[in-house]
Structure formats: structure tokens, C-alpha cells
Short mmCIF file of C-alpha atoms in Angstrom, two decimals:
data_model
loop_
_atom_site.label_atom_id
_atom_site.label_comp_id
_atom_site.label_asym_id
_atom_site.label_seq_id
_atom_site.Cartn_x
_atom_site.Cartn_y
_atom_site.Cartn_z
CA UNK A 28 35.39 19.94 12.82
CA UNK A 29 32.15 21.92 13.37
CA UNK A 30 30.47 20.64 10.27
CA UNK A 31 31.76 17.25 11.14
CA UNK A 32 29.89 17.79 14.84
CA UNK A 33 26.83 19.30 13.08
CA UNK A 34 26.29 16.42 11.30
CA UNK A 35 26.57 13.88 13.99
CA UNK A 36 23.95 15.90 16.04
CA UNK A 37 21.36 15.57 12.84
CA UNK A 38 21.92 12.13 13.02
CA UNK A 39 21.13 12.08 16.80
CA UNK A 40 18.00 14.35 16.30
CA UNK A 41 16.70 12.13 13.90
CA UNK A 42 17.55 8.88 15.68
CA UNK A 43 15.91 10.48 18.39
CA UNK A 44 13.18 11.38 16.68
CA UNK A 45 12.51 8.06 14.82
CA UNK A 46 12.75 6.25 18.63
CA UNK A 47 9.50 8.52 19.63
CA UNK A 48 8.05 7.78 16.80
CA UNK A 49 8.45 4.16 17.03
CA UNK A 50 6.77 4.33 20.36
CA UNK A 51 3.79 6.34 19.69
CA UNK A 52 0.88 4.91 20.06
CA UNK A 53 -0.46 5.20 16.82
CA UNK A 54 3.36 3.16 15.41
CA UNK A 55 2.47 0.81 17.69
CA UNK A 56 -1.25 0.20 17.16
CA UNK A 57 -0.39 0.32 13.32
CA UNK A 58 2.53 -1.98 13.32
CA UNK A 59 0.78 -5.04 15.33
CA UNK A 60 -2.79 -4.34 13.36
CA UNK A 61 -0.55 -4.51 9.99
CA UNK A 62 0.41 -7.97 11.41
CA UNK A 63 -2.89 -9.04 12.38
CA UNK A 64 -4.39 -7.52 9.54
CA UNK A 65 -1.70 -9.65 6.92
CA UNK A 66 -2.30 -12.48 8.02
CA UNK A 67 -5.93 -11.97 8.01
CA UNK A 68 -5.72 -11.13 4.38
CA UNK A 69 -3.31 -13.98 3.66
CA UNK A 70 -6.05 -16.73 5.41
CA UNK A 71 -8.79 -14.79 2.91
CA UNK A 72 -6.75 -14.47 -0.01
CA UNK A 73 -6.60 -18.99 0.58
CA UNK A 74 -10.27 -18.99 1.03
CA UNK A 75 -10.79 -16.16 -1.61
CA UNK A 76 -9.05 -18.45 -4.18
CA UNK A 77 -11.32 -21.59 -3.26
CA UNK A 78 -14.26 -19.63 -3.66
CA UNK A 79 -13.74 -18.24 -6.92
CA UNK A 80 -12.37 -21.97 -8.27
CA UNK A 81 -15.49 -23.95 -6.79
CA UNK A 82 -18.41 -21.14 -7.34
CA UNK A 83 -17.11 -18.26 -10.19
CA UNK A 84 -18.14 -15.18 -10.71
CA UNK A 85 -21.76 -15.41 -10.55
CA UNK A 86 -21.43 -17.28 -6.73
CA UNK A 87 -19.05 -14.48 -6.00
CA UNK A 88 -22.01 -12.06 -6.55
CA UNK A 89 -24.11 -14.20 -4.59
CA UNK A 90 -21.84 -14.04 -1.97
CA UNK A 91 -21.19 -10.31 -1.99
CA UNK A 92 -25.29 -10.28 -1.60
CA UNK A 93 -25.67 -12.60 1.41
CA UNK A 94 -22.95 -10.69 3.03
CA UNK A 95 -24.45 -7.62 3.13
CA UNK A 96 -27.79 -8.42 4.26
CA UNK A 97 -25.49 -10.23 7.51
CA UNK A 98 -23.64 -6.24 7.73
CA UNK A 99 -27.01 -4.87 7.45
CA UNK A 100 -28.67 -7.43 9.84
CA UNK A 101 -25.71 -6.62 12.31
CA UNK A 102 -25.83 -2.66 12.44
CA UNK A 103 -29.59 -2.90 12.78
CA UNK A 104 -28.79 -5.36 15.65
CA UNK A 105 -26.39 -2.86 17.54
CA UNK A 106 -28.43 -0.24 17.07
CA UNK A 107 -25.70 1.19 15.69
CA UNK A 108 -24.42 2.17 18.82
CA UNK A 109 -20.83 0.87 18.88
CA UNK A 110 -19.12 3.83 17.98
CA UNK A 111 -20.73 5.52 20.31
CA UNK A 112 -19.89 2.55 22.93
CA UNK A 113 -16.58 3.35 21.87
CA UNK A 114 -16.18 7.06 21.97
CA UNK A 115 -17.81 7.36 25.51
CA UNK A 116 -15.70 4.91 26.94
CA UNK A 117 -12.91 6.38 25.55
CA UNK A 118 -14.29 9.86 26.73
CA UNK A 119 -14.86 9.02 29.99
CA UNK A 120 -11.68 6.82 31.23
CA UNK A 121 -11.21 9.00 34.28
CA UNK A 122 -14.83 8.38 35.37
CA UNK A 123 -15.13 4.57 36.07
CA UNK A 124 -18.96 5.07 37.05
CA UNK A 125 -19.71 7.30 34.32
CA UNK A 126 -17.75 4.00 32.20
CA UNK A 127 -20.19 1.40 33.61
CA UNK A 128 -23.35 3.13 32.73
CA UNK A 129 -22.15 3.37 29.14
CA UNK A 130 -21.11 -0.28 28.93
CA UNK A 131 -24.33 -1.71 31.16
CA UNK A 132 -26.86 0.95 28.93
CA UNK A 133 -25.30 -0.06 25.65
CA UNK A 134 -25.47 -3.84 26.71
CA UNK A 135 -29.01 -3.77 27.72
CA UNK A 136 -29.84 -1.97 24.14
CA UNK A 137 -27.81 -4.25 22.14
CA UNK A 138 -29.65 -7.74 23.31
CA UNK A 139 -33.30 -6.07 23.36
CA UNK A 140 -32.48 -4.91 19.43
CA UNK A 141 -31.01 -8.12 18.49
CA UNK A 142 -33.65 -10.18 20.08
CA UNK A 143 -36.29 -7.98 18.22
CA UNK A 144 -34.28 -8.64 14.60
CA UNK A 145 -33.69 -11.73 15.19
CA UNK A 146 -37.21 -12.59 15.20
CA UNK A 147 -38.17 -10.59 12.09
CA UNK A 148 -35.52 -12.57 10.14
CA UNK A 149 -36.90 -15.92 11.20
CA UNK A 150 -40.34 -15.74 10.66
CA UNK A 151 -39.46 -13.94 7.14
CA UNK A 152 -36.47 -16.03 6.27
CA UNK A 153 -38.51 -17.59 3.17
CA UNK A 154 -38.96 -13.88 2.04
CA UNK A 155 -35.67 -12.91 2.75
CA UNK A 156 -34.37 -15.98 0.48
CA UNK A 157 -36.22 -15.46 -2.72
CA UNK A 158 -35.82 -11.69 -2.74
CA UNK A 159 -31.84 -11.55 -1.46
CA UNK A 160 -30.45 -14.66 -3.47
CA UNK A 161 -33.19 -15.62 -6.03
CA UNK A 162 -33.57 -19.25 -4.79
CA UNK A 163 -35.55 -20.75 -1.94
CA UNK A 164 -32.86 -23.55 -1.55
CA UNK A 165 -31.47 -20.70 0.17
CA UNK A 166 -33.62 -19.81 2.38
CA UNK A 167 -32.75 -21.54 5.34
CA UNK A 168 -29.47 -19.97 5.53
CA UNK A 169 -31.52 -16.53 6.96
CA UNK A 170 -33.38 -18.94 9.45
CA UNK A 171 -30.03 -20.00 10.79
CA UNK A 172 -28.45 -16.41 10.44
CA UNK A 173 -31.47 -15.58 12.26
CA UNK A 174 -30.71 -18.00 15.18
CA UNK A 175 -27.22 -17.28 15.64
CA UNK A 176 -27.80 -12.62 15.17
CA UNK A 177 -27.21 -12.45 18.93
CA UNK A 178 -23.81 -14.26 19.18
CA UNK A 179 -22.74 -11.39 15.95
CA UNK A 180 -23.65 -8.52 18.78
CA UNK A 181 -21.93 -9.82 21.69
CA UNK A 182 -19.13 -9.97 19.87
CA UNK A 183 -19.71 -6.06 18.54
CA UNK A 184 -20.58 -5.50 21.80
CA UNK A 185 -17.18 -6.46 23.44
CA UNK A 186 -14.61 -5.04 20.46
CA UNK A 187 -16.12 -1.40 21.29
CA UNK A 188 -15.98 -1.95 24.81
CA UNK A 189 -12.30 -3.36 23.91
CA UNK A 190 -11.50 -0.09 21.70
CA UNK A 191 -12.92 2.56 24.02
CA UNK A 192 -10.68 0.95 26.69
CA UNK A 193 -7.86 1.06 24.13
CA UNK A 194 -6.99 -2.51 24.49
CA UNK A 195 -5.23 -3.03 21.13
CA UNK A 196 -3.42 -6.03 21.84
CA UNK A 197 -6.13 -8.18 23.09
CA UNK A 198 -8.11 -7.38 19.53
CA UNK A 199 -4.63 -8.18 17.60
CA UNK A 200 -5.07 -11.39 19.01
CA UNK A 201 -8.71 -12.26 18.63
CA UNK A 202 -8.28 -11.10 14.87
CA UNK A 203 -5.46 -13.33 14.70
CA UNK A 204 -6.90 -16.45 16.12
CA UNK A 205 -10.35 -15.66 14.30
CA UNK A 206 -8.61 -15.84 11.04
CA UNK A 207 -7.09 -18.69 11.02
CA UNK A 208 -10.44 -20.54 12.58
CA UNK A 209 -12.46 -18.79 9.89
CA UNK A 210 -9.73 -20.13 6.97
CA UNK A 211 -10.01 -24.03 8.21
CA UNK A 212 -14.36 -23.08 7.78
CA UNK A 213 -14.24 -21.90 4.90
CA UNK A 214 -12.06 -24.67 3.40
CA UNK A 215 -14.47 -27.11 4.79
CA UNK A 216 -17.57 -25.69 4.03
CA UNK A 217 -16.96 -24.84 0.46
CA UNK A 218 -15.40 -28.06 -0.32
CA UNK A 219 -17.86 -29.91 0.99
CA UNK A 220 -21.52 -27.62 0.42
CA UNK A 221 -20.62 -25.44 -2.83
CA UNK A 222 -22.07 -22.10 -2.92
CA UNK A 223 -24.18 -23.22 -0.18
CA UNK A 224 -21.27 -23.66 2.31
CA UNK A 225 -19.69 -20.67 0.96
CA UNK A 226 -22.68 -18.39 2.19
CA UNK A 227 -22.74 -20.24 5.58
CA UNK A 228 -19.46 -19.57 6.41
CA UNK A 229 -20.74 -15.67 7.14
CA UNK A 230 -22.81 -17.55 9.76
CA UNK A 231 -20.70 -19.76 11.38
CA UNK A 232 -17.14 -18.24 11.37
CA UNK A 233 -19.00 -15.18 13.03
CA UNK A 234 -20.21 -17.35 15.91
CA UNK A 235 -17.14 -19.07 16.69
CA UNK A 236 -15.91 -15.79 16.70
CA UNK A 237 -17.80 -14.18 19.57
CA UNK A 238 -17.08 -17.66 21.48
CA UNK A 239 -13.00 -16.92 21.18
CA UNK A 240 -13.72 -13.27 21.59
CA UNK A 241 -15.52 -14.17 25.07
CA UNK A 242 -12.88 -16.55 25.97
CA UNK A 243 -10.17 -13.78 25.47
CA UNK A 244 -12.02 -11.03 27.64
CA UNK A 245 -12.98 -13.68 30.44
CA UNK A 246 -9.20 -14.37 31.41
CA UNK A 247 -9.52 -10.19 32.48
CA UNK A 248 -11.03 -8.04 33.83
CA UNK A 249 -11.24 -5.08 31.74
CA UNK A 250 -15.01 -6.04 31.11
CA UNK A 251 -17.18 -7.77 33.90
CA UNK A 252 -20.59 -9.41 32.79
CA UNK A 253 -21.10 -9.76 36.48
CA UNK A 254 -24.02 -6.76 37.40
CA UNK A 255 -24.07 -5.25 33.68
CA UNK A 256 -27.48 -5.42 33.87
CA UNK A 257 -27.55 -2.82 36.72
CA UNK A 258 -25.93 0.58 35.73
CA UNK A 259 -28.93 1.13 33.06
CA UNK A 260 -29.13 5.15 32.34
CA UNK A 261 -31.71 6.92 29.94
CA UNK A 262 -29.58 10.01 29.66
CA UNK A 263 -26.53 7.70 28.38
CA UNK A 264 -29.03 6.11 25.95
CA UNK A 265 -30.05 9.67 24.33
CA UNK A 266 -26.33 9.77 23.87
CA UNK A 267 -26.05 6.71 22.03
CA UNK A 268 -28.95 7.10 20.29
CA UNK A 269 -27.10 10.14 18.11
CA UNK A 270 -24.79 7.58 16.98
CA UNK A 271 -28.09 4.88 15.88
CA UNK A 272 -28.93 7.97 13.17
CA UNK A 273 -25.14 7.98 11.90
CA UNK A 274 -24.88 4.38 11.81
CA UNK A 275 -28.19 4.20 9.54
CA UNK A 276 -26.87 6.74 7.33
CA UNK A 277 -23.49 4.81 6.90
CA UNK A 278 -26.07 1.46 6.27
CA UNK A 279 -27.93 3.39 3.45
CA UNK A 280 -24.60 5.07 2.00
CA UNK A 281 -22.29 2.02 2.30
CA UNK A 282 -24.15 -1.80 2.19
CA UNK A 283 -27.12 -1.32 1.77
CA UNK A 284 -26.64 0.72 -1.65
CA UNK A 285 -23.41 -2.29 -2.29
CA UNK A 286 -26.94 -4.29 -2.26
CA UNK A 287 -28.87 -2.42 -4.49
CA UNK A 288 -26.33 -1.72 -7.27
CA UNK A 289 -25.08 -5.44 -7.17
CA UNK A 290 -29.18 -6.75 -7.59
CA UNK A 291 -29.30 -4.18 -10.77
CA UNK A 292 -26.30 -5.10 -12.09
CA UNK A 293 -27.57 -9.01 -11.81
CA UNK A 294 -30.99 -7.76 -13.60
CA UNK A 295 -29.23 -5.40 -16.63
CA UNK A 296 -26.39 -6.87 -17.62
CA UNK A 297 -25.84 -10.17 -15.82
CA UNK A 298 -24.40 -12.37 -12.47
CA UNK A 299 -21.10 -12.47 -13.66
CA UNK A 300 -20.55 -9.02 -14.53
CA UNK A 301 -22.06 -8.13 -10.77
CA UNK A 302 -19.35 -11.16 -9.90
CA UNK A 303 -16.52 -9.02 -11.77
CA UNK A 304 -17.05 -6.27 -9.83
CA UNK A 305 -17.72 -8.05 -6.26
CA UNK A 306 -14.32 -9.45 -7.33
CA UNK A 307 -12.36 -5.73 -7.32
CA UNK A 308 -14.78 -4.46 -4.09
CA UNK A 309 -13.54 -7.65 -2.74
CA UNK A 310 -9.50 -6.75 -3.24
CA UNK A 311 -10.23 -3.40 -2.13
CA UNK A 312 -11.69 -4.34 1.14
CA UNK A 313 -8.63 -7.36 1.94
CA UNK A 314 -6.21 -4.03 1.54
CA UNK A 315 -7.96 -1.21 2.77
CA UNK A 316 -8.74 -3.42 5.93
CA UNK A 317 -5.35 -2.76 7.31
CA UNK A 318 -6.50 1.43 7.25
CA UNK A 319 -9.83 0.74 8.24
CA UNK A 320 -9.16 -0.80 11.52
CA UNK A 321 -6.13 1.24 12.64
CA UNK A 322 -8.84 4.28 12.08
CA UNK A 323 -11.43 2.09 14.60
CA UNK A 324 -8.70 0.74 16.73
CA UNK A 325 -6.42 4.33 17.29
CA UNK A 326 -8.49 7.37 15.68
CA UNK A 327 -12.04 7.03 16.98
CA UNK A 328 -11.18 7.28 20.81
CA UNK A 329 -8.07 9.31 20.12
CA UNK A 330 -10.34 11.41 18.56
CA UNK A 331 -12.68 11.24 21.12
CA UNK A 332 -10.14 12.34 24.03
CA UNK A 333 -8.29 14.56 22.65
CA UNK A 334 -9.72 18.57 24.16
CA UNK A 335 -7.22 20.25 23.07
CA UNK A 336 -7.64 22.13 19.12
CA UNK A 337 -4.13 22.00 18.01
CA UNK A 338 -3.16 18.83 19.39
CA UNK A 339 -5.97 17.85 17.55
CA UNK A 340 -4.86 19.20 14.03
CA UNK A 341 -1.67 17.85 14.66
CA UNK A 342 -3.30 14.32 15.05
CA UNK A 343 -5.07 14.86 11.57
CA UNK A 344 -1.81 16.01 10.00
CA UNK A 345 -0.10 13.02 11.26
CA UNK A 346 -2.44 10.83 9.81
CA UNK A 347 -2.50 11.82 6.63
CA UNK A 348 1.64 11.78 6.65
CA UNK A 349 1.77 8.02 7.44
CA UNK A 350 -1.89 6.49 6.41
CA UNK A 351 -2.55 8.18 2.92
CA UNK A 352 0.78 7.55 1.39
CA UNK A 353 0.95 3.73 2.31
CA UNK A 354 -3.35 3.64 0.93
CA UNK A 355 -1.69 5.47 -2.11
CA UNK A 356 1.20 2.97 -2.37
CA UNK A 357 -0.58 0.33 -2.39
CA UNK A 358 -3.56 0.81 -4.84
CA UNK A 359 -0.48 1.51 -7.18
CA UNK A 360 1.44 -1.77 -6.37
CA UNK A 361 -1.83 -3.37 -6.97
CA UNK A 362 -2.59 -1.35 -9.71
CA UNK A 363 0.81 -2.13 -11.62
CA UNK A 364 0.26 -6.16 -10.93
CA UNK A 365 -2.88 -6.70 -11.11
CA UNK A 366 -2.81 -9.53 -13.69
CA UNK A 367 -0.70 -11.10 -11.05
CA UNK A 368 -3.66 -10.48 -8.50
CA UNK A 369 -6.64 -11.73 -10.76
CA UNK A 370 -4.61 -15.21 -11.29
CA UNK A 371 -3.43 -15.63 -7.61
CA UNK A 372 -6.82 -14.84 -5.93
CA UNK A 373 -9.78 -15.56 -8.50
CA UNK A 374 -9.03 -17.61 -11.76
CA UNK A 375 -9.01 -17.37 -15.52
CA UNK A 376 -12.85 -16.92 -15.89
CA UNK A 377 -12.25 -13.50 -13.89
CA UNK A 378 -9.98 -11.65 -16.11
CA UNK A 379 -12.67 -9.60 -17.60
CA UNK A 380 -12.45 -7.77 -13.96
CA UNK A 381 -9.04 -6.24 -14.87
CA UNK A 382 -10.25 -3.35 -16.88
CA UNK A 383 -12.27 -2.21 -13.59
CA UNK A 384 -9.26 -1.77 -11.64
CA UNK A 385 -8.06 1.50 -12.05
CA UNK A 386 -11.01 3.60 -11.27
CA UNK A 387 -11.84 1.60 -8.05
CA UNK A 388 -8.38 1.97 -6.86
CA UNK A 389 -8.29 5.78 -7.56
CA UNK A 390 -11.65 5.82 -5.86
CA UNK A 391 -10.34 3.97 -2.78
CA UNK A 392 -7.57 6.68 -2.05
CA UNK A 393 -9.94 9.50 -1.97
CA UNK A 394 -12.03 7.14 -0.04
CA UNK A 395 -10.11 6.48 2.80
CA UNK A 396 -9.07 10.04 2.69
CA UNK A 397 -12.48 10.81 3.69
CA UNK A 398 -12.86 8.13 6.45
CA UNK A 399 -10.00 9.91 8.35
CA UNK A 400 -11.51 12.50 8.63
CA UNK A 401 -15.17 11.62 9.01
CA UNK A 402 -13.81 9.99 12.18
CA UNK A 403 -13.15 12.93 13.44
CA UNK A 404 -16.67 13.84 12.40
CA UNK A 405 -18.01 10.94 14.75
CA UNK A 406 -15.69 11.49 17.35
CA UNK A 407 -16.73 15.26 18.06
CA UNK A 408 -20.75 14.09 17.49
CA UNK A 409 -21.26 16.38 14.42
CA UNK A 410 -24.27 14.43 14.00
CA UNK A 411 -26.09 16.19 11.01
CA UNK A 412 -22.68 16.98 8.64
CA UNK A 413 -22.27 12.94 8.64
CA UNK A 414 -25.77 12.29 8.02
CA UNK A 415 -26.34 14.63 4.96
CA UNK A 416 -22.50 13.80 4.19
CA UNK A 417 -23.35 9.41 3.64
CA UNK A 418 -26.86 10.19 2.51
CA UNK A 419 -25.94 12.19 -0.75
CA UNK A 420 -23.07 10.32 -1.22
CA UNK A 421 -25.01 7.43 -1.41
CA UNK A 422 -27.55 8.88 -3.47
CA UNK A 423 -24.94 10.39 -5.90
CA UNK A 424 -23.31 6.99 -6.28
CA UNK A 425 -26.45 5.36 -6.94
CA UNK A 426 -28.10 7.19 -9.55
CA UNK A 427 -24.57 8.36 -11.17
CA UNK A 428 -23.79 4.25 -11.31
CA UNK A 429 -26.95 3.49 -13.14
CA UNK A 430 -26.66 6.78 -15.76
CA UNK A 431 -23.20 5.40 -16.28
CA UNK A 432 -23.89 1.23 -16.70
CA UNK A 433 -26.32 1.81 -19.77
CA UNK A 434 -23.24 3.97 -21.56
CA UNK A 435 -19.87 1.59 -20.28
CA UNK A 436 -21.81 -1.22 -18.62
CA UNK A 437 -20.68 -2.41 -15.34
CA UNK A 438 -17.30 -0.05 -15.56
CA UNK A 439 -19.65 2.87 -14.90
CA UNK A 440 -19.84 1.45 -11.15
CA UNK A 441 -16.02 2.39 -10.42
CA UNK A 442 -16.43 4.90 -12.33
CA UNK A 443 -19.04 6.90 -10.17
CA UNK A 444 -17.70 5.35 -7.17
CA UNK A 445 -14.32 7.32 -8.06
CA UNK A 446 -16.02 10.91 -8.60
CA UNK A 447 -18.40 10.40 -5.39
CA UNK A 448 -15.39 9.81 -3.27
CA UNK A 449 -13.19 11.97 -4.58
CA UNK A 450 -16.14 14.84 -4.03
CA UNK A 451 -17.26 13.06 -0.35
CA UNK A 452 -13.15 13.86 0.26
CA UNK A 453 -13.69 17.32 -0.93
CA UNK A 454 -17.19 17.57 1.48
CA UNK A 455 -14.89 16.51 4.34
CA UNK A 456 -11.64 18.52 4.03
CA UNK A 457 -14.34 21.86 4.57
CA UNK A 458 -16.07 20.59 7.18
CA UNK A 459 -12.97 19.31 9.28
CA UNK A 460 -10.98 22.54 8.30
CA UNK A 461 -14.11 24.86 9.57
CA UNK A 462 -13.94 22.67 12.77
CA UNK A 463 -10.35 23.22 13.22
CA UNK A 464 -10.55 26.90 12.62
CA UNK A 465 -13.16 27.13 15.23
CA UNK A 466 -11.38 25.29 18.00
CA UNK A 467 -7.30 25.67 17.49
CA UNK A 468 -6.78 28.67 19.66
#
């Protein structure tokens, strides 16, 4: 009879405990980004599958190009202040005044940035053309990004206001309603302009996307245009600021070396080859989306509020008990089908891409490893262990990548990618444990 009541109060502690985990916040913000997040991967794995039937691997690369030049246009844009947007938001939700001269200062910094890029792409769009996609039939595609740079900020602007305010649901749904918008663009524009609609969809589906995201906010009144321009504060800019430095590091670590390691493979081995593996970065980012958000949505300004040391290592611990495994499980399920994967999204001139699969999955595990805890890294404004942290990873990755092409040709790329991560994973479990030491009483 006891063992028969012992048992039935395991099954209540457990039920019990499943219910408050169920409504944590970070279930909750996980669950409904998974579903926003799915069927944002299931409108790109449509347009995905168009692309790589009208254009093949070599407009793939092409693509991969022009779409980091647009990430790289954007973060120089920002400033690369929305984190920071975020953070102090976040930081500062019992101080509504202290809130407005974040959101007026980083509003006033955004538009005088993007107004100043904006202007440096137009009147070198030709430049930008020849030297980003090899072809001056391209080049008005920068005059038009060019033109449209300050919707892409508003639109920055507004999700970090959004995620410092911990408004989940309203991004579920602009990510939602974006997607779908984005999928009947894409199917349009390719159809009808080749690779020439397929790079202008970056443009356009970006814009219509800061006009929904606008449309959303409006109907509320979490954020107020009305007097932003009024709260401006030079001691909230210095704090921003730290986050411009981090940003640029990320830019140089992340894209902007994406860019230079796609334009040598084009020149040493050829487009198709830098297509293959655009293909595999592409897979990687439709499935590692799902972590990467829940990290901006939940960790960055839970992070961010959190004073106390051991609540905060019990965050951390958390994380890596529900994020990693479900990264981990599936890179494996992806792993394990991937001819399955190659034929669903690309087509039959992309199976050479298979054999780069492995090491780019393995790499993406110790990657996002690494992000969850260089968000902590942000959060607590350890400015100088991010910087050096992106900067020699990037470095490592480069010149690794290019010692490694002339021996295995373009498998070398995963192949470094796999050993920087898995050593930038290593950089970050010191750093965060040193941190923890330091502040759990």
C-alpha cells in the first residue's frame, strides 16, 4: 500500500512539474517561435526549391553573395545597436523614462546611419555591382537596395524595441504573416525575372516587411512614434555605442568573411562548387533559425534582467537541457536523410553537396553551443571577450578554409568551420564559467 502511494505521488510530482514547465516562459516562447519558425522554413523550403530549379548552383552562390552585402548593409545601418536596444529595454522595464530615452536615442541613431549608407550605396551602386556579383546587369539592384535601406531599419528598429519589451507574440505573428508574403514574392519574381528576380526578392520582401511590421505595432501601444524624436540622451548613446563595436566584430566574423570565402571559392575552384556549399549554409540556417531566434526572442533580455548569479546559472543550465539536444537531434535527422533533403529542396545537379554535410552539421552543434552562451556575453556587456572572441574566430576560419581548399577543395570550408566552432565553444564555456564563478554567491 505504501509503495503503491509512493508511486502515485511521483506521478503527481512530475505532472506537476511538467505543468510549470509548460508554462515557463522560455516553453512558451519556444513552442509558438517553433511554429512560426516551421512554417517559415516550410514557405523557404517552396521558394528554396524554385530557386535551385530556375537558377542552379552557380545562381545559388550568387544569391548567397547579394545577401550578405544586404546583412552587411543592414548592421552598418543600425549601427549595430539593436541588441543593445534590446538589452536596455529589457534592463530597464521598471523605469518607463529611463525606457523612452533608449528607444527615442536609438531611433534618432538608426535613421541618421541609414540615411548616411544609404547614400554611399547609391552613388557607388555601379561599383558595388561589378565587384559583389561580377556583372553590371546587376547593378541596379544596389541602387534600389539603396533606396529602400531605411524601410530594412525601421523594421530592426521595432523587433528590438518588440524583444526588449518581451512581446513574443506580436513577433510570432509578423514572422508568420511575413513568410507567407515573402513565399507568393519569391514565386513571382523568380518565375518571371530569373536570377535577377531571385536577388530582388532580398529587396522587396524586406520592405513589405517593415510595412506589416508597422501595421502590427500601430494597432498598440507598446511603441509610440508620437514625440520619439524628443527623449534624445548622449549618455544612453555611449551605451549603445559598446554594442556598435560587438556588432562589427560579429559582421567581420560571421557575413562578411561568408563573403569573402564564397568570392574565393568562385575564383579557385568554381561558381558551382561556392553554389554546393551556399546550398548546405543554406539548410543549416532554415534549421538552426528555430534556435537562433528563441536565443534573440527569450535569452538576450532574460539575460539582461536577470541580477541574481545562481538564478543565472540555472538559466544557462536550462538551456543547454532543452536547446542543445533538439540542435543535436536534428543535424542527425538531417544528417541520416540527407539524400532525401538534397532532392526535396535543390535538385539533381546539387548532389555533389552531399559529401559536405557532415562536417557542417557537426560544426553547427558546437556552433550554437557557443551562441548560448555568447548571449550571455552580450547581455552582461563583456565587451572586449566578444570582440577578440568573433575576431579570431573569424580569422581562424578564414585562413584555416583556404590552407584546407587547395588539399580537399571546397570540403575544407566545413571542415575548418567545424574545428573553429568547436574551439569558439571551448573559448566560451571558460569565459561564461569564470563569470559564473565570480557572481554565484
Amino acid at each position: 500500500m505504501s509503495k503503491q502511494l509512493t508511486d502515485i505521488e511521483v506521478l503527481k510530482s512530475i505532472r506537476t512539474r511538467l505543468r510549470n514547465f509548460l508554462t515557463t516562459d522560455l516553453f512558451q516562447t519556444s513552442f509558438w517561435n517553433t511554429i512560426a519558425t516551421l512554417i517559415k522554413m516550410a514557405t523557404g523550403l517552396v521558394s528554396n526549391k524554385i530557386i535551385a530549379i530556375y537558377l542552379g548552383p552557380g545562381g545559388l552562390a550568387l544569391l548567397g553573395q547579394f545577401s550578405n552585402f544586404i546583412a552587411i548593409a543592414t548592421t552598418i545601418s543600425s549601427g549595430g545597436i539593436t541588441a543593445g536596444i534590446t538589452k536596455y529595454v529589457a534592463e530597464y522595464r521598471d523605469s518607463k523614462n529611463e525606457q523612452e530615452k533608449v528607444i527615442s536615442t536609438g531611433f534618432i541613431t538608426i535613421i541618421t546611419i541609414t540615411l548616411a549608407t544609404s547614400i554611399v550605396i547609391i552613388i557607388l551602386h555601379n561599383y558595388f555591382g561589378q565587384t559583389i556579383l561580377k556583372s553590371e546587369k546587376y547593378d541596379s539592384l544596389f541602387l534600389i537596395l539603396g533606396i529602400n535601406l531605411m524601410l530594412f531599419s525601421i523594421n530592426s528598429f521595432i523587433i528590438s524595441v518588440l524583444n526588449g519589451f518581451k512581446e513574443f507574440k506580436r513577433i510570432i505573428i509578423i514572422n508568420i504573416t511575413t513568410s507567407f508574403v515573402g513565399l507568393l514574392i519569391a514565386i513571382s519574381l523568380v518565375i518571371i525575372f530569373g536570377t535577377y528576380g531571385a536577388l530582388l526578392i532580398n529587396i522587396l520582401s524586406n520592405s513589405v516587411i517593415c510595412v506589416i511590421t508597422y501595421i502590427i505595432v500601430k494597432r498598440s501601444d507598446i511603441l509610440v512614434f508620437k514625440g520619439i524624436l524628443s527623449n534624445y540622451d548622449y549618455n544612453v548613446l555611449k551605451k549603445l555605442s559598446r554594442f556598435t563595436i560587438m556588432s562589427a566584430s560579429s559582421l567581420i566574423s560571421g557575413i562578411f568573411i561568408q563573403l569573402l570565402l564564397r568570392t574565393y571559392i568562385i575564383g579557385n575552384i568554381s561558381l558551382e562548387a561556392a553554389g554546393y556549399w551556399q546550398g548546405v549554409v543554406k539548410i543549416s540556417d532554415i534549421y538552426l533559425s528555430i534556435f537562433s531566434s528563441t536565443l534573440i526572442l527569450y535569452y538576450l533580455p532574460r539575460y539582461s534582467e536577470i541580477k541574481n548569479g545562481s538564478e543565472l546559472k540555472s538559466e544557462v543550465v536550462r538551456g543547454f537541457k532543452f536547446l542543445i539536444p533538439l540542435v543535436t537531434i536534428s543535424s542527425a535527422i538531417i544528417y541520416f536523410f540527407k539524400d532525401y533533403v538534397v532532392t526535396i529542396l535543390f535538385a539533381d545537379n546539387f548532389y555533389p553537396m552531399k559529401e559536405l554535410f557532415f562536417y557542417q552539421l557537426l560544426g553547427n552543434i558546437f556552433k550554437a553551443a557557443g551562441w548560448l552562451l555568447s548571449y550571455l556575453v552580450i547581455a552582461k556587456s563583456m565587451i572586449k571577450v566578444y570582440i577578440i572572441s568573433d575576431i579570431v574566430y573569424g580569422a581562424f576560419i578564414y585562413y584555416l578554409t583556404i590552407i584546407l581548399i587547395h588539399n580537399m577543395g571546397v570540403k575544407g570550408v566545413v571542415i575548418a568551420y567545424a574545428i573553429a566552432s568547436l574551439l569558439y565553444f571551448s573559448f566560451m564555456i571558460i569565459i561564461v564559467k569564470r563569470y559564473l564563478r565570480l557572481n554565484v554567491s
